[in-house]
Short mmCIF file of C-alpha atoms in Angstrom, two decimals:
data_model
loop_
_atom_site.label_atom_id
_atom_site.label_comp_id
_atom_site.label_asym_id
_atom_site.label_seq_id
_atom_site.Cartn_x
_atom_site.Cartn_y
_atom_site.Cartn_z
CA GLU A 1454 -9.16 -15.30 7.69
CA ARG A 1455 -8.05 -11.84 8.68
CA SER A 1456 -9.13 -10.29 11.97
CA ALA A 1457 -12.67 -9.02 12.47
CA LYS A 1458 -10.94 -5.75 13.28
CA ARG A 1459 -11.57 -4.79 9.66
CA ALA A 1460 -14.31 -2.23 9.06
CA LYS A 1461 -17.12 -4.45 7.83
CA THR A 1462 -19.91 -2.04 8.70
CA GLY A 1463 -20.83 1.45 7.67
CA LEU A 1464 -19.55 1.20 4.08
CA ASN A 1465 -22.99 1.46 2.52
CA ILE A 1466 -23.81 4.31 4.87
CA CYS A 1467 -20.60 6.06 3.86
CA ALA A 1468 -21.34 5.65 0.17
CA ALA A 1469 -24.87 6.91 0.71
CA SER A 1470 -23.52 9.90 2.60
CA LEU A 1471 -21.13 10.69 -0.24
CA HIS A 1472 -24.00 10.28 -2.71
CA ALA A 1473 -26.10 12.76 -0.74
CA ARG A 1474 -23.31 15.33 -0.68
CA LEU A 1475 -22.71 14.99 -4.39
CA LEU A 1476 -26.40 15.33 -5.19
CA GLN A 1477 -26.93 18.55 -3.26
CA LYS A 1478 -26.78 20.59 -6.47
CA PRO A 1479 -28.39 20.09 -9.90
CA MET A 1480 -26.19 18.15 -12.32
CA THR A 1481 -25.92 17.57 -16.02
CA VAL A 1482 -25.98 14.03 -17.44
CA LYS A 1483 -22.19 14.18 -17.75
CA GLU A 1484 -21.83 15.24 -14.11
CA GLU A 1485 -24.15 12.43 -13.02
CA GLY A 1486 -21.83 10.03 -14.81
CA VAL A 1487 -18.90 11.41 -12.84
CA VAL A 1488 -20.86 10.93 -9.60
CA SER A 1489 -21.63 7.33 -10.51
CA ALA A 1490 -17.94 6.69 -11.17
CA SER A 1491 -17.02 8.32 -7.86
CA LEU A 1492 -19.47 6.13 -5.97
CA ALA A 1493 -18.10 3.03 -7.70
CA GLY A 1494 -14.60 3.88 -6.51
CA ALA A 1495 -15.55 5.02 -3.03
CA THR A 1496 -15.28 1.56 -1.43
CA ILE A 1497 -14.20 -1.94 -2.36
CA ALA A 1498 -17.65 -3.29 -1.51
CA GLU A 1499 -18.21 -4.60 -5.06
CA PHE A 1500 -14.81 -6.32 -5.02
CA ASN A 1501 -15.52 -7.90 -1.62
CA ASP A 1502 -18.98 -9.01 -2.69
CA PHE A 1503 -17.57 -10.83 -5.70
CA ILE A 1504 -14.82 -12.51 -3.68
CA GLN A 1505 -17.38 -13.74 -1.15
CA HIS A 1506 -19.91 -15.05 -3.66
CA ALA A 1507 -17.52 -16.33 -6.32
CA GLY A 1508 -16.74 -19.14 -3.89
CA LEU A 1509 -20.08 -20.64 -4.87
CA GLY A 1510 -18.67 -21.55 -8.31
CA LYS A 1511 -17.43 -24.90 -9.57
CA ASN A 1512 -14.06 -24.71 -7.84
CA LYS A 1513 -15.32 -22.82 -4.79
CA SER A 1514 -12.65 -20.17 -5.34
CA PRO A 1515 -12.68 -16.78 -7.13
CA LEU A 1516 -9.06 -17.34 -8.18
CA ALA A 1517 -9.88 -20.69 -9.73
CA ASP A 1518 -13.31 -19.86 -11.15
CA ASN A 1519 -12.80 -16.33 -12.46
CA PRO A 1520 -9.36 -14.78 -11.84
CA GLY A 1521 -9.95 -12.39 -14.75
CA LYS A 1522 -12.92 -10.85 -12.97
CA VAL A 1523 -10.86 -10.43 -9.78
CA GLU A 1524 -8.20 -8.58 -11.76
CA ASP A 1525 -10.76 -6.47 -13.67
CA LEU A 1526 -12.43 -5.29 -10.47
CA ALA A 1527 -9.06 -4.41 -8.94
CA VAL A 1528 -7.95 -2.49 -12.04
CA ALA A 1529 -11.25 -0.60 -12.21
CA PHE A 1530 -10.99 0.48 -8.56
CA TYR A 1531 -7.40 1.60 -8.99
CA ARG A 1532 -8.14 3.65 -12.09
CA LEU A 1533 -10.81 5.59 -10.20
CA ASN A 1534 -8.43 6.22 -7.29
CA GLU A 1535 -5.02 6.46 -8.94
CA ASP A 1536 -4.78 10.21 -8.34
CA PRO A 1537 -4.82 10.84 -4.56
CA HIS A 1538 -6.15 14.34 -5.14
CA GLN A 1539 -9.24 12.99 -6.91
CA SER A 1540 -9.67 9.69 -5.11
CA PRO A 1541 -13.30 8.98 -4.10
CA ASN A 1542 -12.05 6.43 -1.58
CA LEU A 1543 -10.14 9.14 0.28
CA GLN A 1544 -13.33 11.19 0.58
CA ILE A 1545 -14.57 8.62 3.08
CA GLU A 1546 -12.68 8.65 6.38
CA GLU A 1547 -13.97 5.29 7.62
CA GLY A 1548 -11.75 2.27 7.13
CA ASP A 1549 -12.28 -0.32 4.43
CA ASP A 1550 -12.67 -4.07 4.85
CA TYR A 1551 -9.54 -5.25 3.07
CA SER A 1552 -9.38 -8.67 4.73
CA PHE A 1553 -10.47 -10.46 1.54
CA LEU A 1554 -7.87 -8.52 -0.45
CA MET A 1555 -5.10 -9.54 1.93
CA ASP A 1556 -6.22 -13.18 1.83
CA LEU A 1557 -5.88 -13.09 -1.95
CA LEU A 1558 -2.44 -11.48 -1.77
CA ASP A 1559 -1.38 -14.26 0.57
CA ASP A 1560 -2.41 -16.89 -1.98
CA LYS A 1561 0.40 -18.66 -3.88
CA ARG A 1562 -1.55 -18.39 -7.13
CA VAL A 1563 -1.48 -14.60 -6.88
CA LEU A 1564 2.19 -14.58 -5.95
CA ALA A 1565 2.89 -16.54 -9.14
CA ASP A 1566 0.88 -14.17 -11.36
CA PRO A 1567 2.65 -10.78 -11.80
CA ASP A 1568 -0.32 -9.09 -13.49
CA LEU A 1569 -2.81 -10.12 -10.82
CA SER A 1570 -0.26 -9.32 -8.09
CA LEU A 1571 0.20 -5.83 -9.49
CA ALA A 1572 -3.55 -5.18 -9.75
CA LEU A 1573 -4.22 -6.26 -6.15
CA LEU A 1574 -1.20 -4.44 -4.72
CA ARG A 1575 -2.39 -1.25 -6.38
CA VAL A 1576 -5.72 -1.57 -4.61
CA MET A 1577 -3.88 -1.98 -1.31
CA LYS A 1578 -1.70 1.02 -2.12
CA VAL A 1579 -4.82 3.15 -2.52
CA LEU A 1580 -6.28 1.85 0.75
CA SER A 1581 -2.98 2.39 2.60
CA ARG A 1582 -3.26 6.12 1.97
CA LYS A 1583 -6.06 6.25 4.53
CA LEU A 1584 -5.22 6.63 8.23
CA ASN A 1585 -7.88 4.23 9.51
CA ASN A 1586 -6.70 1.53 7.13
CA ARG A 1587 -3.08 1.99 8.19
CA ASN A 1588 -4.12 1.74 11.83
CA ASN A 1589 -5.92 -1.53 11.13
CA LEU A 1590 -2.87 -3.26 9.67
CA GLU A 1591 -1.68 -6.37 11.47
CA LEU A 1592 1.64 -8.19 11.43
CA GLU A 1593 0.41 -10.83 8.99
CA ASP A 1594 -0.60 -8.06 6.59
CA ILE A 1595 2.87 -6.53 6.68
CA GLN A 1596 4.39 -9.99 6.26
CA THR A 1597 2.20 -10.58 3.21
CA VAL A 1598 3.25 -7.33 1.55
CA ALA A 1599 6.89 -8.05 2.38
CA LYS A 1600 6.73 -11.21 0.26
CA TYR A 1601 6.22 -9.03 -2.79
CA LEU A 1602 9.32 -6.99 -1.99
CA ARG A 1603 11.23 -10.17 -2.84
CA ASN A 1604 9.60 -10.60 -6.25
CA THR A 1605 12.26 -11.09 -8.92
CA GLU A 1606 9.97 -11.24 -11.97
CA SER A 1607 8.43 -7.78 -12.00
CA SER A 1608 9.90 -4.47 -10.87
CA SER A 1609 6.38 -3.03 -11.00
CA VAL A 1610 5.27 -5.53 -8.37
CA THR A 1611 8.19 -4.79 -6.04
CA GLY A 1612 7.68 -1.06 -6.57
CA GLU A 1613 4.04 -1.20 -5.54
CA ALA A 1614 4.88 -3.31 -2.49
CA ALA A 1615 7.49 -0.73 -1.45
CA SER A 1616 4.93 2.03 -1.95
CA ILE A 1617 2.54 0.27 0.44
CA MET A 1618 5.35 0.04 2.99
CA LEU A 1619 6.04 3.73 2.51
CA ASN A 1620 2.42 4.53 3.43
CA ALA A 1621 2.08 1.92 6.16
CA CYS A 1622 5.17 3.11 8.03
CA TYR A 1623 3.72 6.55 8.62
CA GLU A 1624 2.32 4.87 11.75
CA LYS A 1625 4.66 3.94 14.59
CA GLN A 1626 3.12 0.51 15.24
CA ASN A 1627 3.60 -0.44 11.61
CA VAL A 1628 7.30 0.39 11.81
CA THR A 1629 7.59 -2.17 14.60
CA MET A 1630 5.78 -4.76 12.49
CA ALA A 1631 7.88 -4.00 9.40
CA ILE A 1632 11.00 -4.68 11.44
CA LYS A 1633 9.55 -7.97 12.72
CA ALA A 1634 8.67 -8.95 9.14
CA ASN A 1635 12.27 -8.30 8.05
CA ALA A 1636 10.91 -5.84 5.50
CA VAL A 1637 13.63 -3.29 6.19
CA VAL A 1638 16.30 -5.63 4.85
CA ASP A 1639 14.18 -6.29 1.78
CA LEU A 1640 13.77 -2.56 1.19
CA SER A 1641 17.51 -1.99 1.47
CA TRP A 1642 18.15 -4.46 -1.37
CA LEU A 1643 15.79 -2.47 -3.60
CA LEU A 1644 17.83 0.73 -3.29
CA ALA A 1645 20.10 -0.47 -6.08
CA SER A 1646 17.22 -1.29 -8.42
CA ASP A 1647 17.53 -0.34 -12.09
CA SER A 1648 13.96 0.98 -11.84
CA ASP A 1649 13.73 4.59 -10.68
CA ASP A 1650 10.24 3.94 -9.28
CA VAL A 1651 11.38 0.96 -7.24
CA ALA A 1652 14.41 2.83 -5.88
CA ALA A 1653 12.26 5.89 -5.08
CA ASN A 1654 9.58 3.87 -3.29
CA ALA A 1655 12.13 1.85 -1.33
CA THR A 1656 13.95 5.02 -0.29
CA GLY A 1657 10.61 6.60 0.62
CA ALA A 1658 9.71 3.63 2.77
CA LEU A 1659 13.03 3.93 4.60
CA GLN A 1660 12.33 7.63 5.05
CA SER A 1661 9.02 6.75 6.71
CA LEU A 1662 10.75 4.14 8.88
CA SER A 1663 13.53 6.51 9.89
CA TYR A 1664 11.02 9.05 11.21
CA GLN A 1665 10.50 6.76 14.22
CA GLU A 1666 13.24 6.11 16.78
CA GLU A 1667 12.87 2.33 16.49
CA GLY A 1668 13.21 2.59 12.75
CA ARG A 1669 16.34 4.74 12.99
CA THR A 1670 17.96 2.30 15.38
CA HIS A 1671 17.19 -0.63 13.11
CA ILE A 1672 18.48 1.14 10.01
CA ARG A 1673 21.73 1.98 11.83
CA GLU A 1674 22.18 -1.58 13.07
CA LEU A 1675 21.77 -2.89 9.51
CA ASP A 1676 24.31 -0.36 8.15
CA ILE A 1677 21.79 0.84 5.59
CA LEU A 1678 23.05 4.43 5.62
CA GLU A 1679 26.08 3.49 3.54
CA HIS A 1680 23.65 2.47 0.80
CA ILE A 1681 21.75 5.74 1.07
CA PHE A 1682 24.68 8.10 0.47
CA PRO A 1683 25.24 7.04 -3.19
CA LEU A 1684 21.59 7.86 -3.88
CA LEU A 1685 22.38 11.56 -3.42
CA ALA A 1686 23.83 11.37 -6.94
CA HIS A 1687 20.97 9.33 -8.39
CA THR A 1688 19.57 10.36 -11.78
CA SER A 1689 16.05 10.47 -10.31
CA VAL A 1690 15.14 13.66 -8.47
CA LYS A 1691 12.60 11.79 -6.38
CA VAL A 1692 15.22 9.30 -5.24
CA ARG A 1693 17.64 12.10 -4.34
CA ILE A 1694 15.00 14.02 -2.37
CA ARG A 1695 13.97 10.94 -0.41
CA ALA A 1696 17.59 10.02 0.27
CA VAL A 1697 18.08 13.46 1.78
CA GLY A 1698 14.97 12.79 3.88
CA VAL A 1699 16.41 9.55 5.22
CA ILE A 1700 19.72 11.21 6.09
CA HIS A 1701 17.93 14.11 7.75
CA ASN A 1702 15.88 11.72 9.90
CA MET A 1703 18.94 9.64 10.77
CA SER A 1704 20.72 12.75 12.01
CA SER A 1705 18.41 12.49 15.04
CA ASP A 1706 20.06 9.18 15.87
CA VAL A 1707 23.15 10.20 17.85
CA PRO A 1708 25.30 7.16 16.95
CA SER A 1709 24.62 7.82 13.26
CA ILE A 1710 25.89 11.39 13.29
CA SER A 1711 29.52 10.34 12.94
CA VAL A 1712 28.60 8.18 9.93
CA ILE A 1713 26.75 11.07 8.30
CA ARG A 1714 29.67 13.45 8.84
#
């Protein structure tokens, strides 16, 4: 069970508050439908409720009794929040209770199912965009996500895991935990991926890490810079831009200056 640190209160109040704001002006039937969709994607309360109560089934486990429903709920939430600029979840500042989600991601049955892994990681990617959720991350959460960086069956899965790391490492304390989880080494291996998205997300995560002094020191000690330089000629613009970002950040690390030159 994840820590009680998760935000398990205030979610209904937040949704009600959003509902009130959205209903302040008259709406057409079509607009009311948009509001309903926004409310559905504002929190993962429905997902959490199912995970909690599905345990009452024959096998006492949502993954054993109805894994399809788990995946469907995750996909539905992600579709409503895929675009950060129109994400109803981001309209609510309060943190989300993602402890049940992380417990699922830590389950071997999910690790062995690429489609379910992808659906759940995408939910976590959405949640990791929010400051309060990033601040609530714990070492075991980072360790769980790091497992998916080592996935060899699906580049989509590794790409989403790297994207979560990219978001998580905006916060200094998460950089420390990523280092402890050996996630930086895992990210460095993904730089040579045949997938542009995986390479871009891994480079972006290293850019986030290198913004902090501890991250820069660790990257230097692992000799990761030598794997960043070739990315300046990558076919993906996003990869090239993020590689420049890593090099720029590493230029603040005095011992790395000679390597950069």
